[in-house]
PDB file of C-alpha atoms in Angstrom:
ATOM      1  CA  MET A   1    -133.424  44.776   2.454  1.00 43.00           C
ATOM      2  CA  ALA A   2    -130.722  44.230   5.020  1.00 45.00           C
ATOM      3  CA  CYS A   3    -129.109  40.815   5.327  1.00 47.00           C
ATOM      4  CA  PHE A   4    -129.209  39.073   8.683  1.00 45.00           C
ATOM      5  CA  ASP A   5    -126.441  36.948  10.166  1.00 46.00           C
ATOM      6  CA  GLY A   6    -126.759  33.472   8.772  1.00 46.00           C
ATOM      7  CA  CYS A   7    -127.706  34.615   5.331  1.00 49.00           C
ATOM      8  CA  CYS A   8    -125.830  32.813   2.536  1.00 51.00           C
ATOM      9  CA  GLY A   9    -124.310  35.969   1.229  1.00 52.00           C
ATOM     10  CA  SER A  10    -123.422  37.600   4.496  1.00 54.00           C
ATOM     11  CA  PRO A  11    -119.814  38.053   5.434  1.00 55.00           C
ATOM     12  CA  ALA A  12    -120.313  36.132   8.638  1.00 55.00           C
ATOM     13  CA  PHE A  13    -121.672  33.134   6.764  1.00 49.00           C
ATOM     14  CA  MET A  14    -118.816  33.141   4.298  1.00 55.00           C
ATOM     15  CA  HIS A  15    -116.317  33.349   7.077  1.00 51.00           C
ATOM     16  CA  GLY A  16    -117.903  30.428   8.804  1.00 56.00           C
ATOM     17  CA  GLN A  17    -117.852  28.297   5.680  1.00 60.00           C
ATOM     18  CA  ARG A  18    -114.210  29.146   5.112  1.00 64.00           C
ATOM     19  CA  GLY A  19    -113.396  28.119   8.653  1.00 57.00           C
ATOM     20  CA  LYS A  20    -115.152  24.804   8.262  1.00 57.00           C
ATOM     21  CA  GLN A  21    -113.255  24.119   5.051  1.00 64.00           C
ATOM     22  CA  LEU A  22    -109.963  24.908   6.700  1.00 63.00           C
ATOM     23  CA  ARG A  23    -110.799  22.668   9.639  1.00 60.00           C
ATOM     24  CA  ARG A  24    -111.682  19.812   7.248  1.00 59.00           C
ATOM     25  CA  MET A  25    -108.408  20.263   5.411  1.00 64.00           C
ATOM     26  CA  LYS A  26    -106.479  20.270   8.656  1.00 62.00           C
ATOM     27  CA  THR A  27    -108.294  17.169   9.813  1.00 55.00           C
ATOM     28  CA  THR A  28    -107.622  15.441   6.522  1.00 55.00           C
ATOM     29  CA  ASP A  29    -103.952  16.345   6.665  1.00 65.00           C
ATOM     30  CA  ARG A  30    -103.778  15.199  10.252  1.00 64.00           C
ATOM     31  CA  ILE A  31    -105.374  11.881   9.397  1.00 53.00           C
ATOM     32  CA  ARG A  32    -103.071  11.485   6.409  1.00 63.00           C
ATOM     33  CA  ASP A  33    -100.084  12.212   8.623  1.00 66.00           C
ATOM     34  CA  MET A  34    -101.311   9.742  11.217  1.00 58.00           C
ATOM     35  CA  VAL A  35    -101.773   7.017   8.595  1.00 49.00           C
ATOM     36  CA  ARG A  36     -98.349   7.723   7.146  1.00 62.00           C
ATOM     37  CA  HIS A  37     -96.837   7.625  10.622  1.00 58.00           C
ATOM     38  CA  ALA A  38     -98.661   4.425  11.483  1.00 53.00           C
ATOM     39  CA  ARG A  39     -97.396   2.806   8.328  1.00 51.00           C
ATOM     40  CA  SER A  40     -93.845   3.902   9.066  1.00 59.00           C
ATOM     41  CA  ILE A  41     -94.128   2.522  12.598  1.00 55.00           C
ATOM     42  CA  GLY A  42     -95.383  -0.807  11.288  1.00 53.00           C
ATOM     43  CA  ILE A  43     -92.522  -1.138   8.803  1.00 49.00           C
ATOM     44  CA  ALA A  44     -89.993  -0.223  11.470  1.00 52.00           C
ATOM     45  CA  ARG A  45     -91.412  -2.833  13.820  1.00 55.00           C
ATOM     46  CA  TRP A  46     -91.269  -5.514  11.082  1.00 54.00           C
ATOM     47  CA  ARG A  47     -87.656  -4.690  10.320  1.00 57.00           C
ATOM     48  CA  SER A  48     -86.773  -4.709  14.011  1.00 75.00           C
ATOM     49  CA  ALA A  49     -88.282  -8.171  14.499  1.00 86.00           C
ATOM     50  CA  ALA A  50     -86.394  -9.547  11.496  1.00 87.00           C
ATOM     51  CA  ALA A  51     -83.205  -7.956  12.730  1.00 87.00           C
ATOM     52  CA  ILE A  52     -83.682  -9.461  16.187  1.00 88.00           C
ATOM     53  CA  ARG A  53     -84.153 -12.925  14.684  1.00 91.00           C
ATOM     54  CA  ALA A  54     -81.076 -12.446  12.510  1.00 90.00           C
ATOM     55  CA  GLU A  55     -78.981 -11.375  15.491  1.00 89.00           C
ATOM     56  CA  GLN A  56     -80.155 -14.416  17.473  1.00 90.00           C
ATOM     57  CA  ASP A  57     -79.163 -16.659  14.560  1.00 91.00           C
ATOM     58  CA  LEU A  58     -75.741 -15.018  14.521  1.00 90.00           C
ATOM     59  CA  GLN A  59     -75.250 -15.675  18.220  1.00 89.00           C
ATOM     60  CA  GLU A  60     -76.157 -19.337  17.821  1.00 90.00           C
ATOM     61  CA  ALA A  61     -73.878 -19.676  14.797  1.00 90.00           C
ATOM     62  CA  MET A  62     -70.971 -18.135  16.696  1.00 87.00           C
ATOM     63  CA  LEU A  63     -71.304 -20.913  19.253  1.00 87.00           C
ATOM     64  CA  GLY A  64     -71.419 -23.516  16.493  1.00 86.00           C
ATOM     65  CA  GLY A  65     -67.947 -22.746  15.146  1.00 84.00           C
ATOM     66  CA  SER A  66     -68.744 -22.794  11.407  1.00 91.00           C
ATOM     67  CA  ALA A  67     -67.120 -19.979   9.437  1.00 92.00           C
ATOM     68  CA  GLU A  68     -69.216 -20.656   6.330  1.00 93.00           C
ATOM     69  CA  ARG A  69     -72.514 -20.441   8.218  1.00 93.00           C
ATOM     70  CA  LEU A  70     -71.437 -17.270   9.993  1.00 92.00           C
ATOM     71  CA  GLU A  71     -70.588 -15.541   6.727  1.00 93.00           C
ATOM     72  CA  VAL A  72     -73.929 -16.501   5.168  1.00 93.00           C
ATOM     73  CA  LEU A  73     -75.926 -15.362   8.196  1.00 93.00           C
ATOM     74  CA  ALA A  74     -73.940 -12.131   8.462  1.00 92.00           C
ATOM     75  CA  GLY A  75     -74.950 -11.233   4.908  1.00 93.00           C
ATOM     76  CA  SER A  76     -78.608 -12.025   5.636  1.00 92.00           C
ATOM     77  CA  ALA A  77     -78.556 -10.069   8.896  1.00 90.00           C
ATOM     78  CA  GLU A  78     -77.069  -7.041   7.200  1.00 91.00           C
ATOM     79  CA  SER A  79     -79.804  -7.079   4.544  1.00 90.00           C
ATOM     80  CA  VAL A  80     -82.605  -6.919   7.149  1.00 88.00           C
ATOM     81  CA  GLY A  81     -81.010  -4.082   9.113  1.00 87.00           C
ATOM     82  CA  ALA A  82     -79.474  -6.006  11.989  1.00 88.00           C
ATOM     83  CA  SER A  83     -76.989  -4.369  14.298  1.00 88.00           C
ATOM     84  CA  ARG A  84     -73.770  -3.455  12.556  1.00 89.00           C
ATOM     85  CA  THR A  85     -71.861  -4.429  15.652  1.00 91.00           C
ATOM     86  CA  ALA A  86     -73.377  -7.931  15.626  1.00 90.00           C
ATOM     87  CA  VAL A  87     -72.667  -8.353  11.908  1.00 91.00           C
ATOM     88  CA  ALA A  88     -69.072  -7.164  12.292  1.00 92.00           C
ATOM     89  CA  ALA A  89     -68.528  -9.473  15.289  1.00 92.00           C
ATOM     90  CA  ALA A  90     -69.853 -12.436  13.317  1.00 92.00           C
ATOM     91  CA  ARG A  91     -67.593 -11.715  10.364  1.00 93.00           C
ATOM     92  CA  GLN A  92     -64.612 -11.279  12.657  1.00 92.00           C
ATOM     93  CA  GLU A  93     -65.361 -14.625  14.301  1.00 91.00           C
ATOM     94  CA  ALA A  94     -65.644 -16.252  10.859  1.00 93.00           C
ATOM     95  CA  ALA A  95     -62.225 -14.846   9.926  1.00 93.00           C
ATOM     96  CA  ARG A  96     -60.777 -16.126  13.194  1.00 92.00           C
ATOM     97  CA  LEU A  97     -62.176 -19.606  12.593  1.00 92.00           C
ATOM     98  CA  ARG A  98     -60.784 -19.697   9.058  1.00 93.00           C
ATOM     99  CA  ALA A  99     -57.357 -18.558  10.264  1.00 93.00           C
ATOM    100  CA  SER A 100     -57.385 -21.176  13.009  1.00 91.00           C
ATOM    101  CA  ALA A 101     -58.254 -23.925  10.519  1.00 91.00           C
ATOM    102  CA  ALA A 102     -55.518 -22.729   8.162  1.00 92.00           C
ATOM    103  CA  LEU A 103     -53.043 -22.776  11.045  1.00 91.00           C
ATOM    104  CA  ARG A 104     -53.894 -26.380  11.903  1.00 90.00           C
ATOM    105  CA  ALA A 105     -53.523 -27.409   8.267  1.00 90.00           C
ATOM    106  CA  ALA A 106     -50.155 -25.667   7.972  1.00 89.00           C
ATOM    107  CA  LEU A 107     -48.871 -27.268  11.171  1.00 88.00           C
ATOM    108  CA  ALA A 108     -49.953 -30.719   9.987  1.00 87.00           C
ATOM    109  CA  ALA A 109     -48.155 -30.347   6.639  1.00 85.00           C
ATOM    110  CA  ARG A 110     -44.802 -31.929   5.859  1.00 80.00           C
ATOM    111  CA  GLY A 111     -42.105 -30.917   3.428  1.00 77.00           C
ATOM    112  CA  PRO A 112     -39.252 -28.457   2.915  1.00 76.00           C
ATOM    113  CA  THR A 113     -41.544 -25.400   3.074  1.00 83.00           C
ATOM    114  CA  ALA A 114     -43.701 -26.627   5.967  1.00 82.00           C
ATOM    115  CA  ALA A 115     -41.891 -24.595   8.642  1.00 81.00           C
ATOM    116  CA  GLN A 116     -42.182 -21.346   6.674  1.00 85.00           C
ATOM    117  CA  ALA A 117     -45.860 -21.987   5.927  1.00 87.00           C
ATOM    118  CA  ALA A 118     -46.546 -22.697   9.597  1.00 88.00           C
ATOM    119  CA  GLU A 119     -44.832 -19.475  10.658  1.00 87.00           C
ATOM    120  CA  GLU A 120     -46.856 -17.444   8.150  1.00 90.00           C
ATOM    121  CA  ALA A 121     -50.065 -19.154   9.300  1.00 91.00           C
ATOM    122  CA  CYS A 122     -49.252 -18.175  12.891  1.00 92.00           C
ATOM    123  CA  LYS A 123     -48.925 -14.522  11.858  1.00 92.00           C
ATOM    124  CA  VAL A 124     -52.235 -14.595   9.990  1.00 92.00           C
ATOM    125  CA  ALA A 125     -53.921 -16.290  12.937  1.00 92.00           C
ATOM    126  CA  ARG A 126     -52.685 -13.615  15.357  1.00 92.00           C
ATOM    127  CA  SER A 127     -53.862 -10.820  13.073  1.00 91.00           C
ATOM    128  CA  ALA A 128     -57.280 -12.509  12.786  1.00 90.00           C
ATOM    129  CA  GLY A 129     -57.694 -12.553  16.556  1.00 90.00           C
ATOM    130  CA  VAL A 130     -56.593 -16.072  17.420  1.00 90.00           C
ATOM    131  CA  GLY A 131     -55.164 -15.966  20.939  1.00 90.00           C
ATOM    132  CA  ASN A 132     -51.588 -16.946  21.742  1.00 90.00           C
ATOM    133  CA  ALA A 133     -52.849 -19.730  23.988  1.00 90.00           C
ATOM    134  CA  ASP A 134     -54.853 -21.215  21.112  1.00 89.00           C
ATOM    135  CA  ILE A 135     -51.845 -20.936  18.796  1.00 89.00           C
ATOM    136  CA  GLN A 136     -49.543 -22.647  21.287  1.00 90.00           C
ATOM    137  CA  PHE A 137     -52.152 -25.336  21.836  1.00 89.00           C
ATOM    138  CA  ALA A 138     -52.381 -25.955  18.089  1.00 88.00           C
ATOM    139  CA  ILE A 139     -48.582 -26.141  17.825  1.00 87.00           C
ATOM    140  CA  ALA A 140     -48.416 -28.637  20.710  1.00 88.00           C
ATOM    141  CA  ASN A 141     -51.135 -30.780  19.136  1.00 87.00           C
ATOM    142  CA  ALA A 142     -49.308 -30.781  15.802  1.00 87.00           C
ATOM    143  CA  GLU A 143     -46.037 -31.815  17.442  1.00 87.00           C
ATOM    144  CA  ARG A 144     -47.801 -34.596  19.316  1.00 88.00           C
ATOM    145  CA  GLU A 145     -49.464 -35.875  16.129  1.00 87.00           C
ATOM    146  CA  HIS A 146     -46.153 -35.782  14.235  1.00 88.00           C
ATOM    147  CA  ALA A 147     -44.403 -37.649  17.048  1.00 89.00           C
ATOM    148  CA  GLU A 148     -47.112 -40.304  17.120  1.00 88.00           C
ATOM    149  CA  GLN A 149     -46.923 -40.758  13.347  1.00 87.00           C
ATOM    150  CA  GLU A 150     -43.142 -41.103  13.530  1.00 89.00           C
ATOM    151  CA  LEU A 151     -43.557 -43.652  16.325  1.00 89.00           C
ATOM    152  CA  HIS A 152     -45.844 -45.833  14.215  1.00 87.00           C
ATOM    153  CA  MET A 153     -43.506 -45.555  11.203  1.00 88.00           C
ATOM    154  CA  ALA A 154     -40.492 -46.516  13.306  1.00 86.00           C
ATOM    155  CA  ALA A 155     -42.370 -49.446  14.823  1.00 84.00           C
ATOM    156  CA  GLY A 156     -43.084 -50.800  11.351  1.00 80.00           C
ATOM    157  CA  GLY A 157     -39.405 -50.793  10.435  1.00 78.00           C
ATOM    158  CA  SER A 158     -36.462 -52.904  11.537  1.00 75.00           C
ATOM    159  CA  ASN A 159     -34.274 -50.220  13.129  1.00 80.00           C
ATOM    160  CA  PRO A 160     -34.261 -50.477  16.950  1.00 79.00           C
ATOM    161  CA  GLY A 161     -32.374 -47.192  17.286  1.00 84.00           C
ATOM    162  CA  ARG A 162     -34.976 -45.298  15.304  1.00 87.00           C
ATOM    163  CA  LEU A 163     -37.754 -46.854  17.387  1.00 84.00           C
ATOM    164  CA  ALA A 164     -36.058 -45.893  20.654  1.00 85.00           C
ATOM    165  CA  LEU A 165     -35.608 -42.298  19.455  1.00 89.00           C
ATOM    166  CA  ALA A 166     -39.228 -42.152  18.292  1.00 88.00           C
ATOM    167  CA  CYS A 167     -40.396 -43.355  21.713  1.00 89.00           C
ATOM    168  CA  LYS A 168     -38.363 -40.646  23.416  1.00 89.00           C
ATOM    169  CA  ARG A 169     -39.733 -37.931  21.130  1.00 89.00           C
ATOM    170  CA  ALA A 170     -43.276 -39.196  21.588  1.00 89.00           C
ATOM    171  CA  ALA A 171     -42.972 -39.043  25.369  1.00 88.00           C
ATOM    172  CA  THR A 172     -41.550 -35.501  25.171  1.00 89.00           C
ATOM    173  CA  ALA A 173     -44.314 -34.349  22.796  1.00 87.00           C
ATOM    174  CA  GLY A 174     -47.022 -35.595  25.146  1.00 88.00           C
ATOM    175  CA  VAL A 175     -48.125 -38.805  23.443  1.00 88.00           C
ATOM    176  CA  ALA A 176     -50.073 -40.891  25.931  1.00 89.00           C
ATOM    177  CA  PRO A 177     -47.915 -43.552  27.660  1.00 90.00           C
ATOM    178  CA  GLY A 178     -50.511 -46.189  26.843  1.00 90.00           C
ATOM    179  CA  ILE A 179     -50.111 -45.497  23.129  1.00 89.00           C
ATOM    180  CA  VAL A 180     -46.304 -45.748  23.346  1.00 88.00           C
ATOM    181  CA  GLU A 181     -46.506 -49.037  25.262  1.00 86.00           C
ATOM    182  CA  ALA A 182     -49.040 -50.468  22.808  1.00 86.00           C
ATOM    183  CA  VAL A 183     -46.873 -49.536  19.824  1.00 86.00           C
ATOM    184  CA  LEU A 184     -43.791 -51.063  21.466  1.00 82.00           C
ATOM    185  CA  GLN A 185     -45.669 -54.259  22.241  1.00 82.00           C
ATOM    186  CA  ASP A 186     -46.972 -54.520  18.684  1.00 82.00           C
ATOM    187  CA  SER A 187     -43.459 -53.947  17.361  1.00 80.00           C
ATOM    188  CA  GLN A 188     -41.980 -56.610  19.637  1.00 78.00           C
ATOM    189  CA  ARG A 189     -44.715 -59.029  18.726  1.00 79.00           C
ATOM    190  CA  ALA A 190     -44.098 -58.543  15.020  1.00 78.00           C
ATOM    191  CA  GLN A 191     -40.348 -58.973  15.548  1.00 77.00           C
ATOM    192  CA  PHE A 192     -40.725 -62.161  17.616  1.00 78.00           C
ATOM    193  CA  GLU A 193     -43.249 -63.614  15.144  1.00 76.00           C
ATOM    194  CA  ASN A 194     -40.780 -63.037  12.298  1.00 79.00           C
ATOM    195  CA  GLU A 195     -38.031 -64.708  14.343  1.00 80.00           C
ATOM    196  CA  LEU A 196     -40.355 -67.636  14.978  1.00 80.00           C
ATOM    197  CA  LYS A 197     -41.147 -68.040  11.285  1.00 81.00           C
ATOM    198  CA  GLU A 198     -37.469 -67.946  10.344  1.00 83.00           C
ATOM    199  CA  ALA A 199     -36.622 -70.488  13.038  1.00 83.00           C
ATOM    200  CA  MET A 200     -39.358 -72.819  11.803  1.00 81.00           C
ATOM    201  CA  LYS A 201     -38.087 -72.530   8.235  1.00 82.00           C
ATOM    202  CA  ARG A 202     -34.599 -73.520   9.390  1.00 80.00           C
ATOM    203  CA  GLY A 203     -35.913 -76.176  11.735  1.00 81.00           C
ATOM    204  CA  ASP A 204     -33.945 -74.697  14.662  1.00 83.00           C
ATOM    205  CA  ALA A 205     -35.543 -76.030  17.841  1.00 81.00           C
ATOM    206  CA  ASP A 206     -33.617 -73.717  20.154  1.00 83.00           C
ATOM    207  CA  LYS A 207     -34.615 -70.601  18.207  1.00 83.00           C
ATOM    208  CA  ILE A 208     -38.224 -71.765  18.044  1.00 81.00           C
ATOM    209  CA  GLU A 209     -38.318 -72.261  21.784  1.00 81.00           C
ATOM    210  CA  GLN A 210     -36.678 -68.873  22.390  1.00 81.00           C
ATOM    211  CA  ALA A 211     -39.160 -67.046  20.133  1.00 80.00           C
ATOM    212  CA  CYS A 212     -42.129 -68.783  21.792  1.00 80.00           C
ATOM    213  CA  ASP A 213     -40.851 -67.812  25.237  1.00 78.00           C
ATOM    214  CA  ARG A 214     -40.527 -64.184  24.151  1.00 78.00           C
ATOM    215  CA  LEU A 215     -44.036 -64.125  22.741  1.00 78.00           C
ATOM    216  CA  GLU A 216     -45.438 -65.639  25.923  1.00 76.00           C
ATOM    217  CA  HIS A 217     -43.532 -63.090  27.999  1.00 77.00           C
ATOM    218  CA  ILE A 218     -45.255 -60.124  26.298  1.00 73.00           C
ATOM    219  CA  GLY A 219     -48.624 -61.843  26.491  1.00 73.00           C
ATOM    220  CA  ALA A 220     -48.959 -62.598  22.793  1.00 71.00           C
ATOM    221  CA  ASP A 221     -51.118 -65.460  21.635  1.00 69.00           C
ATOM    222  CA  CYS A 222     -51.283 -66.467  18.003  1.00 67.00           C
ATOM    223  CA  ALA A 223     -51.912 -69.524  15.852  1.00 69.00           C
ATOM    224  CA  ALA A 224     -48.245 -69.634  14.823  1.00 74.00           C
ATOM    225  CA  MET A 225     -47.253 -70.353  18.421  1.00 74.00           C
ATOM    226  CA  GLU A 226     -49.403 -73.488  18.541  1.00 73.00           C
ATOM    227  CA  GLU A 227     -47.951 -74.699  15.264  1.00 76.00           C
ATOM    228  CA  ALA A 228     -44.464 -73.876  16.493  1.00 78.00           C
ATOM    229  CA  GLN A 229     -44.931 -75.818  19.718  1.00 75.00           C
ATOM    230  CA  VAL A 230     -46.050 -78.893  17.776  1.00 77.00           C
ATOM    231  CA  GLU A 231     -43.030 -78.509  15.504  1.00 78.00           C
ATOM    232  CA  LEU A 232     -40.809 -78.048  18.554  1.00 79.00           C
ATOM    233  CA  VAL A 233     -41.993 -81.346  20.039  1.00 81.00           C
ATOM    234  CA  ARG A 234     -41.270 -83.114  16.756  1.00 82.00           C
ATOM    235  CA  LEU A 235     -37.801 -81.584  16.454  1.00 82.00           C
ATOM    236  CA  ARG A 236     -36.948 -82.454  20.039  1.00 80.00           C
ATOM    237  CA  ALA A 237     -38.050 -86.026  19.438  1.00 85.00           C
ATOM    238  CA  GLU A 238     -35.820 -86.190  16.356  1.00 82.00           C
ATOM    239  CA  GLU A 239     -32.931 -84.813  18.388  1.00 79.00           C
ATOM    240  CA  GLU A 240     -33.445 -87.478  21.042  1.00 82.00           C
ATOM    241  CA  GLU A 241     -33.576 -90.175  18.422  1.00 81.00           C
ATOM    242  CA  LYS A 242     -30.393 -88.933  16.797  1.00 82.00           C
ATOM    243  CA  LYS A 243     -28.750 -88.689  20.187  1.00 82.00           C
ATOM    244  CA  LEU A 244     -29.642 -92.302  20.969  1.00 82.00           C
ATOM    245  CA  GLU A 245     -28.327 -93.446  17.611  1.00 80.00           C
ATOM    246  CA  GLN A 246     -25.086 -91.580  18.215  1.00 80.00           C
ATOM    247  CA  GLU A 247     -24.737 -93.159  21.647  1.00 78.00           C
ATOM    248  CA  LYS A 248     -25.313 -96.600  20.165  1.00 78.00           C
ATOM    249  CA  ALA A 249     -22.751 -95.925  17.498  1.00 76.00           C
ATOM    250  CA  LEU A 250     -20.270 -94.783  20.114  1.00 78.00           C
ATOM    251  CA  ARG A 251     -20.835 -97.853  22.241  1.00 77.00           C
ATOM    252  CA  LYS A 252     -20.450-100.090  19.204  1.00 75.00           C
ATOM    253  CA  GLY A 253     -17.266 -98.324  18.233  1.00 68.00           C
ATOM    254  CA  ALA A 254     -15.940 -98.644  21.759  1.00 65.00           C
ATOM    255  CA  ARG A 255     -16.516-102.387  21.750  1.00 64.00           C
ATOM    256  CA  SER A 256     -14.750-102.770  18.435  1.00 63.00           C
ATOM    257  CA  ALA A 257     -11.801-100.818  19.773  1.00 58.00           C
ATOM    258  CA  CYS A 258     -11.586-103.062  22.839  1.00 55.00           C
ATOM    259  CA  PHE A 259     -11.524-106.357  20.942  1.00 53.00           C
ATOM    260  CA  ALA A 260      -9.275-105.413  18.059  1.00 53.00           C
ATOM    261  CA  PRO A 261      -5.897-105.389  20.005  1.00 54.00           C
ATOM    262  CA  ARG A 262      -6.564-108.793  21.540  1.00 53.00           C
ATOM    263  CA  CYS A 263      -7.175-110.283  18.157  1.00 50.00           C
ATOM    264  CA  ARG A 264      -4.003-108.791  16.774  1.00 52.00           C
ATOM    265  CA  SER A 265      -2.068-109.979  19.823  1.00 53.00           C
ATOM    266  CA  ALA A 266      -3.422-113.479  19.505  1.00 50.00           C
ATOM    267  CA  ALA A 267      -2.577-113.539  15.851  1.00 50.00           C
ATOM    268  CA  SER A 268       0.987-112.421  16.487  1.00 53.00           C
ATOM    269  CA  ASN A 269       1.443-115.005  19.235  1.00 53.00           C
ATOM    270  CA  GLY A 270       0.321-117.746  16.901  1.00 52.00           C
ATOM    271  CA  LYS A 271       2.842-116.676  14.317  1.00 51.00           C
ATOM    272  CA  ASP A 272       5.643-116.760  16.880  1.00 51.00           C
ATOM    273  CA  LEU A 273       4.722-120.254  17.960  1.00 46.00           C
ATOM    274  CA  ASN A 274       4.705-121.512  14.427  1.00 50.00           C
ATOM    275  CA  THR A 275       8.121-119.996  13.833  1.00 50.00           C
ATOM    276  CA  LYS A 276       9.627-121.660  16.883  1.00 49.00           C
ATOM    277  CA  ARG A 277       8.212-125.020  15.913  1.00 50.00           C
ATOM    278  CA  ASN A 278       9.651-124.813  12.515  1.00 49.00           C
TER     279      ASN A 278
END
């Protein structure tokens, strides 16, 4: 009996079944590929979002000016696949900030090796990307701070020449004129107050009055001035009393000097008369 098309054992049927199987396999592979691709797309999108957030954090940190925070965020950004350019820029900015801080510390230092350390810090700062303008600005700030410190130290001493030189250096280094004037006034006030105390210890009315006048001239007002003025009034009163006593003593001495010759003359005349009588 001949087989018709569609019979289970016919070649046409077997070919059809084989085709269906191949189509199922292709469909399954296609679906598997689509799922795998979808998963890969999802992971890529997740990494991209994390990287974007990391790069935004880096930008904000670069405006903040903290080298430590930049270095930490750069490591985190690198781990989530952020842009290499952004990570490198952040690390370069962190190095620049550290070099700038080291430069300021070296310029503020004192001692025999301070100049050499400052020069080396300038080289490191330039190699780290610190601009020449920023370096010159840091040097100028350090010179101004040193001049101001020297001014305060000189004002606390007792050497007028050193104070005058410190004032000149401070003005040249850019210390504000108001600061120089305030330091000079404080120095003069301290000097005049010491003079006032010494004058009061000695009981010198003229020196007390001179010191009070100087303090009033610079606008100083202190409790010692009130005490000194009371003491000045007392000393002046004592001087007047002594002056009156001296005048009295002089007048008394003058009277004694006027009468003494007459008495001697009268005595001698009496002796002469007695001699003649005898």
